Amino acid sequence: MAGRQLHLLQSNLSLNRLNQLPRKRRTFRRQLDPLTSYTDSELRCRYRFGRDAINYIVGLVADDIMPETNRNHAVSAEMQVLITLKLGTWRQVRFFKAERDEIKQGLFRVGGFPCAIGCIDGTHVRITAPHENEPDFVNRKGYHSINVQAI
């Protein structure tokens, strides 16, 4: 009995000493800015466009996609363009009234959807496991992916 109490007392003393130790300093991974970090040829390999072309694209769409706030670490317009170029292409679709009406009639005829001008679908794009928040990227089938939706 006395041996057990002595062991518990020693364990408590050890825990108290551990609690008094300074915490390990947090380290943050450096966030890479591809437009300044990569050479023009590396940008072309990764994103299929050079620096000037990427900056031109950002200039075209920045007003439409720029986050209104920096809350929750909003993704910048530059990074949104780079992600889109890396993962695939996108288009902003603008219809003339005649085209829009034709699409609405076609979707109603085929699927019975009234007043619809598009369909949304999603898929999982397989990715390499990220170093941070790795469990957040595991889908229901057990592999790492990003959920992508498209119209």
PDB file of C-alpha atoms in Angstrom:
ATOM      1  CA  MET A   1       0.000   0.000   0.000  1.00  0.00           C
ATOM      2  CA  ALA A   2       2.745   2.452   0.942  1.00  0.00           C
ATOM      3  CA  GLY A   3       4.612   1.566  -2.267  1.00  0.00           C
ATOM      4  CA  ARG A   4       1.570   2.393  -4.359  1.00  0.00           C
ATOM      5  CA  GLN A   5       1.095   5.750  -2.600  1.00  0.00           C
ATOM      6  CA  LEU A   6       4.785   6.571  -3.137  1.00  0.00           C
ATOM      7  CA  HIS A   7       4.439   5.727  -6.840  1.00  0.00           C
ATOM      8  CA  LEU A   8       1.347   7.977  -7.181  1.00  0.00           C
ATOM      9  CA  LEU A   9       3.147  10.819  -5.388  1.00  0.00           C
ATOM     10  CA  GLN A  10       6.136  10.493  -7.736  1.00  0.00           C
ATOM     11  CA  SER A  11       3.803  10.466 -10.759  1.00  0.00           C
ATOM     12  CA  ASN A  12       2.085  13.648  -9.563  1.00  0.00           C
ATOM     13  CA  LEU A  13       5.444  15.364  -9.027  1.00  0.00           C
ATOM     14  CA  SER A  14       6.539  14.384 -12.527  1.00  0.00           C
ATOM     15  CA  LEU A  15       3.310  15.768 -14.021  1.00  0.00           C
ATOM     16  CA  ASN A  16       3.716  19.035 -12.119  1.00  0.00           C
ATOM     17  CA  ARG A  17       7.239  19.424 -13.483  1.00  0.00           C
ATOM     18  CA  LEU A  18       5.968  18.757 -17.014  1.00  0.00           C
ATOM     19  CA  ASN A  19       3.255  21.395 -16.619  1.00  0.00           C
ATOM     20  CA  GLN A  20       5.875  23.955 -15.586  1.00  0.00           C
ATOM     21  CA  LEU A  21       8.041  23.370 -18.656  1.00  0.00           C
ATOM     22  CA  PRO A  22       7.737  26.035 -21.346  1.00  0.00           C
ATOM     23  CA  ARG A  23       5.550  25.056 -24.259  1.00  0.00           C
ATOM     24  CA  LYS A  24       7.131  24.102 -27.514  1.00  0.00           C
ATOM     25  CA  ARG A  25       7.048  27.069 -29.850  1.00  0.00           C
ATOM     26  CA  ARG A  26       4.508  26.709 -32.649  1.00  0.00           C
ATOM     27  CA  THR A  27       5.934  26.682 -36.125  1.00  0.00           C
ATOM     28  CA  PHE A  28       3.949  27.606 -39.192  1.00  0.00           C
ATOM     29  CA  ARG A  29       4.723  26.406 -42.656  1.00  0.00           C
ATOM     30  CA  ARG A  30       5.728  29.176 -44.979  1.00  0.00           C
ATOM     31  CA  GLN A  31       2.911  29.905 -47.375  1.00  0.00           C
ATOM     32  CA  LEU A  32       4.251  29.772 -50.894  1.00  0.00           C
ATOM     33  CA  ASP A  33       3.281  32.461 -53.387  1.00  0.00           C
ATOM     34  CA  PRO A  34       3.628  30.678 -56.735  1.00  0.00           C
ATOM     35  CA  LEU A  35       3.719  33.872 -58.787  1.00  0.00           C
ATOM     36  CA  THR A  36       6.852  35.090 -57.010  1.00  0.00           C
ATOM     37  CA  SER A  37       8.425  31.754 -56.049  1.00  0.00           C
ATOM     38  CA  TYR A  38       8.383  29.859 -59.354  1.00  0.00           C
ATOM     39  CA  THR A  39      10.245  30.666 -62.538  1.00  0.00           C
ATOM     40  CA  ASP A  40       8.227  31.271 -65.682  1.00  0.00           C
ATOM     41  CA  SER A  41       8.997  27.767 -66.963  1.00  0.00           C
ATOM     42  CA  GLU A  42       7.915  26.200 -63.630  1.00  0.00           C
ATOM     43  CA  LEU A  43       4.647  28.173 -63.804  1.00  0.00           C
ATOM     44  CA  ARG A  44       4.059  26.847 -67.328  1.00  0.00           C
ATOM     45  CA  CYS A  45       4.663  23.261 -66.171  1.00  0.00           C
ATOM     46  CA  ARG A  46       2.316  23.584 -63.191  1.00  0.00           C
ATOM     47  CA  TYR A  47      -0.418  25.862 -64.536  1.00  0.00           C
ATOM     48  CA  ARG A  48      -0.028  25.775 -68.359  1.00  0.00           C
ATOM     49  CA  PHE A  49       0.444  29.567 -68.419  1.00  0.00           C
ATOM     50  CA  GLY A  50       3.347  31.923 -67.836  1.00  0.00           C
ATOM     51  CA  ARG A  51       3.467  34.734 -65.263  1.00  0.00           C
ATOM     52  CA  ASP A  52       2.259  37.457 -67.640  1.00  0.00           C
ATOM     53  CA  ALA A  53      -0.681  35.383 -68.865  1.00  0.00           C
ATOM     54  CA  ILE A  54      -1.707  34.473 -65.305  1.00  0.00           C
ATOM     55  CA  ASN A  55      -1.572  38.128 -64.247  1.00  0.00           C
ATOM     56  CA  TYR A  56      -3.661  39.032 -67.300  1.00  0.00           C
ATOM     57  CA  ILE A  57      -6.307  36.412 -66.403  1.00  0.00           C
ATOM     58  CA  VAL A  58      -6.369  37.634 -62.794  1.00  0.00           C
ATOM     59  CA  GLY A  59      -6.899  41.177 -64.070  1.00  0.00           C
ATOM     60  CA  LEU A  60      -9.865  40.029 -66.158  1.00  0.00           C
ATOM     61  CA  VAL A  61     -11.727  38.204 -63.395  1.00  0.00           C
ATOM     62  CA  ALA A  62     -10.456  39.740 -60.139  1.00  0.00           C
ATOM     63  CA  ASP A  63     -13.421  42.073 -59.624  1.00  0.00           C
ATOM     64  CA  ASP A  64     -15.856  39.170 -59.959  1.00  0.00           C
ATOM     65  CA  ILE A  65     -14.082  36.644 -57.731  1.00  0.00           C
ATOM     66  CA  MET A  66     -12.215  38.761 -55.171  1.00  0.00           C
ATOM     67  CA  PRO A  67     -13.350  37.978 -51.629  1.00  0.00           C
ATOM     68  CA  GLU A  68     -15.204  40.814 -49.928  1.00  0.00           C
ATOM     69  CA  THR A  69     -13.458  40.157 -46.638  1.00  0.00           C
ATOM     70  CA  ASN A  70     -10.351  38.495 -45.228  1.00  0.00           C
ATOM     71  CA  ARG A  71     -12.367  36.704 -42.559  1.00  0.00           C
ATOM     72  CA  ASN A  72     -11.739  32.979 -42.314  1.00  0.00           C
ATOM     73  CA  HIS A  73      -8.591  33.341 -44.434  1.00  0.00           C
ATOM     74  CA  ALA A  74     -10.451  34.033 -47.672  1.00  0.00           C
ATOM     75  CA  VAL A  75      -8.729  32.771 -50.819  1.00  0.00           C
ATOM     76  CA  SER A  76      -7.308  35.624 -52.910  1.00  0.00           C
ATOM     77  CA  ALA A  77      -8.296  36.159 -56.533  1.00  0.00           C
ATOM     78  CA  GLU A  78      -4.772  35.168 -57.639  1.00  0.00           C
ATOM     79  CA  MET A  79      -4.920  31.906 -55.728  1.00  0.00           C
ATOM     80  CA  GLN A  80      -8.431  31.129 -57.040  1.00  0.00           C
ATOM     81  CA  VAL A  81      -7.173  31.542 -60.612  1.00  0.00           C
ATOM     82  CA  LEU A  82      -4.128  29.344 -59.931  1.00  0.00           C
ATOM     83  CA  ILE A  83      -6.274  26.629 -58.329  1.00  0.00           C
ATOM     84  CA  THR A  84      -8.649  26.715 -61.290  1.00  0.00           C
ATOM     85  CA  LEU A  85      -5.785  26.485 -63.766  1.00  0.00           C
ATOM     86  CA  LYS A  86      -4.301  23.582 -61.808  1.00  0.00           C
ATOM     87  CA  LEU A  87      -7.529  21.592 -61.406  1.00  0.00           C
ATOM     88  CA  GLY A  88      -9.286  22.361 -64.647  1.00  0.00           C
ATOM     89  CA  THR A  89     -10.944  25.035 -66.674  1.00  0.00           C
ATOM     90  CA  TRP A  90     -14.059  27.038 -65.960  1.00  0.00           C
ATOM     91  CA  ARG A  91     -16.301  29.396 -67.849  1.00  0.00           C
ATOM     92  CA  GLN A  92     -18.722  32.040 -66.852  1.00  0.00           C
ATOM     93  CA  VAL A  93     -21.723  31.306 -68.998  1.00  0.00           C
ATOM     94  CA  ARG A  94     -23.787  34.220 -70.285  1.00  0.00           C
ATOM     95  CA  PHE A  95     -26.831  33.523 -72.387  1.00  0.00           C
ATOM     96  CA  PHE A  96     -28.883  35.563 -74.741  1.00  0.00           C
ATOM     97  CA  LYS A  97     -32.576  35.406 -73.937  1.00  0.00           C
ATOM     98  CA  ALA A  98     -33.308  33.166 -76.961  1.00  0.00           C
ATOM     99  CA  GLU A  99     -30.569  30.693 -75.940  1.00  0.00           C
ATOM    100  CA  ARG A 100     -31.704  30.715 -72.328  1.00  0.00           C
ATOM    101  CA  ASP A 101     -35.312  29.993 -73.326  1.00  0.00           C
ATOM    102  CA  GLU A 102     -34.183  27.164 -75.613  1.00  0.00           C
ATOM    103  CA  ILE A 103     -32.161  25.581 -72.794  1.00  0.00           C
ATOM    104  CA  LYS A 104     -35.089  25.932 -70.374  1.00  0.00           C
ATOM    105  CA  GLN A 105     -37.435  24.209 -72.841  1.00  0.00           C
ATOM    106  CA  GLY A 106     -34.899  21.436 -73.505  1.00  0.00           C
ATOM    107  CA  LEU A 107     -34.401  20.687 -69.802  1.00  0.00           C
ATOM    108  CA  PHE A 108     -38.145  20.662 -69.276  1.00  0.00           C
ATOM    109  CA  ARG A 109     -38.631  18.339 -72.253  1.00  0.00           C
ATOM    110  CA  VAL A 110     -35.883  15.903 -71.193  1.00  0.00           C
ATOM    111  CA  GLY A 111     -36.227  15.893 -67.418  1.00  0.00           C
ATOM    112  CA  GLY A 112     -39.398  17.737 -66.550  1.00  0.00           C
ATOM    113  CA  PHE A 113     -37.517  20.557 -64.816  1.00  0.00           C
ATOM    114  CA  PRO A 114     -39.451  23.826 -65.177  1.00  0.00           C
ATOM    115  CA  CYS A 115     -37.515  27.121 -65.351  1.00  0.00           C
ATOM    116  CA  ALA A 116     -34.095  25.406 -65.113  1.00  0.00           C
ATOM    117  CA  ILE A 117     -31.178  26.755 -67.172  1.00  0.00           C
ATOM    118  CA  GLY A 118     -28.464  24.444 -65.897  1.00  0.00           C
ATOM    119  CA  CYS A 119     -27.665  21.370 -63.850  1.00  0.00           C
ATOM    120  CA  ILE A 120     -25.216  21.077 -60.990  1.00  0.00           C
ATOM    121  CA  ASP A 121     -23.182  17.939 -60.464  1.00  0.00           C
ATOM    122  CA  GLY A 122     -20.252  17.043 -58.283  1.00  0.00           C
ATOM    123  CA  THR A 123     -17.361  14.635 -58.260  1.00  0.00           C
ATOM    124  CA  HIS A 124     -14.339  13.810 -56.141  1.00  0.00           C
ATOM    125  CA  VAL A 125     -10.949  14.625 -57.622  1.00  0.00           C
ATOM    126  CA  ARG A 126      -8.256  12.363 -56.181  1.00  0.00           C
ATOM    127  CA  ILE A 127      -5.339  14.271 -54.591  1.00  0.00           C
ATOM    128  CA  THR A 128      -2.103  13.423 -52.809  1.00  0.00           C
ATOM    129  CA  ALA A 129      -2.583  13.465 -49.033  1.00  0.00           C
ATOM    130  CA  PRO A 130      -1.863  16.981 -47.715  1.00  0.00           C
ATOM    131  CA  HIS A 131       0.517  17.505 -44.813  1.00  0.00           C
ATOM    132  CA  GLU A 132      -1.916  19.648 -42.825  1.00  0.00           C
ATOM    133  CA  ASN A 133      -5.458  18.609 -41.864  1.00  0.00           C
ATOM    134  CA  GLU A 134      -4.992  15.307 -43.677  1.00  0.00           C
ATOM    135  CA  PRO A 135      -8.130  13.622 -42.235  1.00  0.00           C
ATOM    136  CA  ASP A 136     -10.316  16.455 -43.589  1.00  0.00           C
ATOM    137  CA  PHE A 137      -9.544  15.352 -47.153  1.00  0.00           C
ATOM    138  CA  VAL A 138     -10.506  11.674 -46.812  1.00  0.00           C
ATOM    139  CA  ASN A 139     -13.804  10.998 -48.570  1.00  0.00           C
ATOM    140  CA  ARG A 140     -16.426   8.374 -47.719  1.00  0.00           C
ATOM    141  CA  LYS A 141     -14.674   5.814 -49.940  1.00  0.00           C
ATOM    142  CA  GLY A 142     -11.459   6.148 -47.953  1.00  0.00           C
ATOM    143  CA  TYR A 143      -9.167   8.056 -50.333  1.00  0.00           C
ATOM    144  CA  HIS A 144      -7.982  11.670 -50.350  1.00  0.00           C
ATOM    145  CA  SER A 145      -9.957  13.970 -52.617  1.00  0.00           C
ATOM    146  CA  ILE A 146     -11.411  17.420 -53.151  1.00  0.00           C
ATOM    147  CA  ASN A 147     -15.125  17.705 -53.817  1.00  0.00           C
ATOM    148  CA  VAL A 148     -15.707  19.689 -57.018  1.00  0.00           C
ATOM    149  CA  GLN A 149     -19.075  20.974 -58.166  1.00  0.00           C
ATOM    150  CA  ALA A 150     -19.868  22.215 -61.664  1.00  0.00           C
ATOM    151  CA  ILE A 151     -22.789  23.582 -63.597  1.00  0.00           C
TER     152      ILE A 151
END
